[in-house]
Coordinates of C-alpha atoms in Angstrom, one line a residue:
X908 CA -249.9 78.9 50.7
X909 CA -246.8 76.8 50.4
X910 CA -244.0 77.5 48.0
X911 CA -243.5 75.1 45.0
X912 CA -239.9 74.1 45.0
X913 CA -240.1 72.6 41.6
X914 CA -241.4 75.8 40.1
X915 CA -238.6 77.8 41.8
X916 CA -235.9 75.4 40.6
X917 CA -237.5 75.7 37.0
X918 CA -237.2 79.4 37.0
X919 CA -241.0 79.9 36.6
X920 CA -242.7 82.9 38.1
X921 CA -244.6 82.1 41.2
X922 CA -248.4 82.5 41.2
X923 CA -249.8 84.7 43.7
X924 CA -252.9 83.9 45.6
X925 CA -256.1 84.9 44.0
X926 CA -254.7 85.2 40.5
X927 CA -254.8 82.8 37.7
X928 CA -251.6 81.4 36.2
X929 CA -252.9 82.6 32.7
X930 CA -252.4 86.2 33.5
X931 CA -248.6 86.1 33.8
X932 CA -248.3 84.0 30.6
X933 CA -247.2 85.6 27.4
X934 CA -249.6 85.0 24.6
X935 CA -247.0 86.1 21.9
X936 CA -245.1 83.3 20.1
X937 CA -241.5 83.2 21.0
X938 CA -238.7 83.0 18.5
X939 CA -237.6 79.6 17.5
X940 CA -233.9 78.9 17.8
X941 CA -232.0 78.0 14.5
X942 CA -232.9 78.8 10.9
X943 CA -236.7 79.1 11.9
X944 CA -235.8 82.3 13.7
X945 CA -235.0 83.9 10.4
X946 CA -238.6 83.7 9.2
X947 CA -241.0 86.5 9.5
X948 CA -244.7 86.4 9.8
X949 CA -246.7 86.7 6.8
X950 CA -248.7 89.8 6.0
X951 CA -252.3 90.4 6.4
X952 CA -254.7 87.8 5.0
X953 CA -252.3 85.0 5.8
X954 CA -253.3 82.1 7.8
X955 CA -252.5 82.2 11.5
X956 CA -249.1 80.8 12.2
X957 CA -248.0 81.1 8.5
X958 CA -244.6 82.5 7.8
X959 CA -243.2 84.3 4.7
X960 CA -240.3 82.6 2.8
X961 CA -237.0 84.3 3.2
X962 CA -236.2 86.8 0.5
X963 CA -234.1 85.6 -2.4
X964 CA -230.4 87.0 -2.5
X965 CA -229.9 89.1 -5.8
X966 CA -227.3 87.8 -8.1
X967 CA -224.4 90.4 -8.7
X968 CA -224.0 91.7 -12.1
X969 CA -221.0 90.7 -14.1
X970 CA -218.0 93.0 -14.1
X971 CA -217.9 94.9 -17.5
X972 CA -214.1 95.4 -17.2
X973 CA -212.2 93.0 -19.5
X974 CA -209.9 90.4 -17.7
X975 CA -206.3 91.2 -18.3
X976 CA -204.3 88.8 -20.3
X977 CA -201.6 86.8 -18.5
X978 CA -198.0 88.1 -18.9
X979 CA -196.2 86.1 -21.6
X980 CA -193.5 83.6 -20.4
X981 CA -189.9 84.6 -20.9
X982 CA -186.5 83.0 -20.5
X983 CA -186.3 79.3 -20.2
X984 CA -190.0 79.1 -19.2
X985 CA -190.9 80.2 -22.7
X986 CA -189.2 77.1 -24.2
X987 CA -191.0 73.9 -24.9
X988 CA -190.5 71.1 -22.2
X989 CA -188.0 69.4 -24.4
X990 CA -185.8 72.5 -24.8
X991 CA -186.3 73.3 -21.1
X992 CA -184.5 70.0 -20.4
X993 CA -181.8 70.7 -22.9
X994 CA -181.3 74.0 -21.2
X995 CA -181.2 72.5 -17.7
X996 CA -178.6 70.0 -18.7
X997 CA -176.4 72.7 -20.4
X998 CA -176.6 74.8 -17.2
X999 CA -175.7 71.8 -15.1
X1000 CA -172.7 71.1 -17.3
X1001 CA -171.4 74.6 -17.2
X1002 CA -171.9 74.7 -13.3
X1003 CA -169.9 71.5 -12.9
X1004 CA -167.1 72.9 -15.2
X1005 CA -166.9 76.2 -13.3
X1006 CA -166.6 74.1 -10.0
X1007 CA -164.0 72.0 -11.3
X1008 CA -162.0 74.9 -12.6
X1009 CA -162.2 76.9 -9.4
X1010 CA -161.1 73.7 -7.5
X1011 CA -158.1 73.2 -9.8
X1012 CA -157.1 76.8 -9.4
X1013 CA -157.4 76.7 -5.7
X1014 CA -155.3 73.5 -5.4
X1015 CA -152.7 75.1 -7.7
X1016 CA -152.1 78.1 -5.5
X1017 CA -152.6 76.2 -2.3
X1018 CA -149.7 75.0 -0.2
X1019 CA -148.5 71.4 -0.9
X1020 CA -151.0 68.9 0.6
X1021 CA -152.1 65.3 -0.1
X1022 CA -154.3 66.1 -3.0
X1023 CA -151.7 68.1 -4.9
X1024 CA -149.0 65.5 -4.2
X1025 CA -151.3 62.7 -5.6
X1026 CA -152.7 64.7 -8.5
X1027 CA -150.2 67.4 -9.1
X1028 CA -149.6 66.4 -12.8
X1029 CA -153.3 66.6 -13.6
X1030 CA -153.6 70.1 -11.9
X1031 CA -150.6 71.4 -13.7
X1032 CA -152.1 70.1 -17.2
X1033 CA -155.3 72.0 -16.4
X1034 CA -153.8 75.1 -15.2
X1035 CA -150.9 75.7 -17.6
X1036 CA -150.4 77.6 -19.6
X1037 CA -153.7 79.7 -19.8
X1038 CA -154.7 79.8 -16.3
X1039 CA -151.5 80.3 -14.4
X1040 CA -151.5 82.3 -11.2
X1041 CA -148.7 84.7 -10.5
X1042 CA -148.7 86.0 -6.9
X1043 CA -145.7 88.1 -7.0
X1044 CA -147.8 91.2 -6.6
X1045 CA -148.7 90.1 -3.1
X1046 CA -145.3 88.9 -2.1
X1047 CA -143.7 90.7 0.9
X1048 CA -140.9 91.9 -1.5
X1049 CA -142.4 92.4 -4.9
X1050 CA -140.2 92.5 -8.0
X1051 CA -138.8 96.1 -8.3
X1052 CA -136.9 95.6 -11.6
X1053 CA -137.7 96.0 -15.3
X1054 CA -136.4 92.9 -17.3
X1055 CA -136.2 93.3 -21.1
X1056 CA -135.4 90.4 -23.3
X1057 CA -133.6 91.3 -26.5
X1058 CA -132.2 89.4 -29.4
X1059 CA -130.0 89.8 -32.5
X1060 CA -129.4 87.4 -35.4
X1061 CA -126.7 86.4 -38.1
X1062 CA -128.4 86.5 -41.5
X1063 CA -127.3 84.8 -44.6
X1064 CA -128.6 87.1 -47.3
X1065 CA -129.9 86.3 -50.7
X1066 CA -126.6 87.0 -52.5
X1067 CA -124.9 84.7 -50.0
X1068 CA -123.2 87.2 -47.8
X1069 CA -123.7 87.5 -43.9
X1070 CA -124.7 90.2 -41.7
X1071 CA -125.5 90.7 -38.0
X1072 CA -128.7 92.6 -37.1
X1073 CA -129.0 95.2 -34.4
X1074 CA -130.5 94.2 -31.0
X1075 CA -134.4 93.9 -31.1
X1076 CA -136.2 94.7 -27.9
X1077 CA -138.9 91.9 -27.9
X1078 CA -140.3 92.9 -24.4
X1079 CA -140.7 96.5 -25.5
X1080 CA -142.7 95.2 -28.6
X1081 CA -144.9 93.3 -26.4
X1082 CA -145.4 96.4 -24.2
X1083 CA -146.6 98.3 -27.2
X1084 CA -149.0 95.6 -28.2
X1085 CA -150.6 95.5 -24.7
X1086 CA -150.6 99.4 -24.2
X1087 CA -154.2 100.7 -24.8
X1088 CA -155.5 97.1 -25.4
X1089 CA -158.4 96.4 -23.3
X1090 CA -158.1 92.6 -23.8
X1091 CA -154.5 91.6 -24.5
X1092 CA -153.8 88.0 -25.3
X1093 CA -152.0 85.7 -22.9
X1094 CA -149.3 85.3 -25.5
X1095 CA -148.6 89.0 -25.5
X1096 CA -148.5 89.2 -21.8
X1097 CA -146.6 86.1 -20.8
X1098 CA -145.2 84.0 -23.4
X1099 CA -141.7 85.7 -23.7
X1100 CA -141.5 86.4 -19.9
X1101 CA -142.3 82.8 -19.0
X1102 CA -139.8 81.5 -21.5
X1103 CA -137.1 83.8 -19.9
X1104 CA -138.1 82.5 -16.5
X1105 CA -137.9 79.0 -17.6
X1106 CA -134.5 79.4 -18.9
X1107 CA -133.2 81.1 -15.7
X1108 CA -134.6 78.4 -13.5
X1109 CA -132.8 75.7 -15.4
X1110 CA -129.4 77.3 -15.8
X1111 CA -126.8 78.6 -13.4
X1112 CA -125.2 82.1 -13.6
X1113 CA -122.7 80.8 -16.3
X1114 CA -125.5 79.6 -18.5
X1115 CA -124.9 75.9 -17.7
X1116 CA -127.9 73.6 -17.8
X1117 CA -128.7 72.3 -14.3
X1118 CA -131.1 69.4 -15.6
X1119 CA -132.3 67.9 -18.8
X1120 CA -135.0 70.7 -18.8
X1121 CA -132.1 73.1 -19.5
X1122 CA -131.9 71.9 -23.2
X1123 CA -135.7 72.1 -23.5
X1124 CA -135.7 75.7 -22.1
X1125 CA -133.1 76.7 -24.8
X1126 CA -135.1 75.2 -27.5
X1127 CA -138.3 76.9 -26.4
X1128 CA -136.7 80.4 -26.1
X1129 CA -134.8 80.1 -29.3
X1130 CA -138.0 79.1 -31.2
X1131 CA -139.9 82.1 -29.8
X1132 CA -137.3 84.5 -30.7
X1133 CA -136.8 83.1 -34.2
X1134 CA -140.6 83.5 -34.8
X1135 CA -140.6 87.0 -33.6
X1136 CA -137.7 88.0 -36.0
X1137 CA -139.4 86.1 -39.0
X1138 CA -142.6 88.1 -38.2
X1139 CA -140.6 91.4 -38.1
X1140 CA -138.9 90.6 -41.5
X1141 CA -135.5 91.0 -39.9
X1142 CA -133.9 88.5 -42.4
X1143 CA -135.1 90.6 -45.3
X1144 CA -136.2 89.3 -48.7
X1145 CA -134.6 86.0 -49.6
X1146 CA -132.6 86.1 -46.3
X1147 CA -132.3 83.1 -43.8
X1148 CA -131.6 83.3 -40.1
X1149 CA -128.5 81.2 -39.2
X1150 CA -127.8 82.0 -35.6
X1151 CA -129.4 84.1 -32.7
X1152 CA -128.3 85.4 -29.5
X1153 CA -130.4 86.5 -26.5
X1154 CA -129.6 88.8 -23.8
X1155 CA -131.5 90.4 -20.8
X1156 CA -131.4 94.1 -19.9
X1157 CA -132.2 94.8 -16.3
X1158 CA -133.0 98.2 -14.8
X1159 CA -134.0 99.0 -11.3
X1160 CA -137.5 100.7 -10.9
X1161 CA -136.8 104.2 -9.6
X1162 CA -137.6 105.1 -6.0
X1163 CA -140.6 107.3 -5.4
X1164 CA -139.8 111.0 -4.6
X1165 CA -140.7 110.7 -0.9
X1166 CA -138.2 107.8 -0.5
X1167 CA -134.8 108.2 0.8
X1168 CA -133.5 105.0 -1.0
X1169 CA -130.8 105.4 -3.6
X1170 CA -131.4 103.2 -6.6
X1171 CA -128.7 102.6 -9.4
X1172 CA -130.0 103.5 -12.9
X1173 CA -127.3 101.6 -14.6
X1174 CA -128.6 98.6 -16.6
X1175 CA -127.2 95.2 -16.1
X1176 CA -126.9 92.7 -18.9
X1177 CA -126.9 89.0 -19.1
X1178 CA -125.7 87.7 -22.5
X1179 CA -126.3 84.2 -23.7
X1180 CA -124.2 82.3 -26.1
X1181 CA -125.0 82.2 -29.9
X1182 CA -127.4 79.4 -30.8
X1183 CA -127.5 77.8 -34.3
X1184 CA -130.8 77.7 -35.9
X1185 CA -131.8 74.5 -37.7
X1186 CA -132.5 74.9 -41.3
X1187 CA -136.1 73.6 -40.9
X1188 CA -136.7 75.9 -38.0
X1189 CA -135.2 79.0 -39.9
X1190 CA -137.6 78.2 -42.8
X1191 CA -140.6 78.4 -40.6
X1192 CA -140.9 74.6 -39.8
X1193 CA -140.2 72.9 -36.4
X1194 CA -137.3 70.7 -35.9

């Protein structure tokens, strides 16, 4: 008997001679692809070819545990939208101010450049006097001297007589105010020192003014020492300060024990001439 090529290509079993094709045919129903494959045959008593419906999926029971409440909002998030906007604007203003301040201080301590030459006056007005930067600590040869500013005065007493006070060490007074003070004021730390540096920078060794700023430095230093004397009660009851004289006392910082340097311990004085005090200034006013 000839082979059937069509049957071989279709993958069907070949029929042997003397046998019927029904003997090799599976009478059981084949599973259908797709969703129908999930159906199962119905139980006894069902019609032939009838399938049972898929079982229903049970609904899970609700969780008896209580749902935790969300955490309360804190900080800016707890504010209303209007106040959140106000807070954001305030933070932006503070950030801009900090950036401007840091930029001004940087330009103040930076070497001379185009910006500082063009806007030097604005930079100085921002920095002085509260934010002045003094880099002497980092200089190659730091200051190794102690300079004390002292003053004495001619007083006209209440009975019309005159007397001269002893020398008052104003720098020592500032030192006592700063010692143990965790937050000393800028005035206690720098007012007198800066006034003395201002005077030295505008006068020669003979106390002659080098520029018009010399007269201004004299008035500034005189006003400071007169105020200090008035606060200390140097004039006494009914007295009046007529003249003041300022001097500096400079002593070298002693060398450390391990150093072989020999440093003189003898103080050096620079005595300024007597300055007359205007009547309005002596009475607490400003000339």
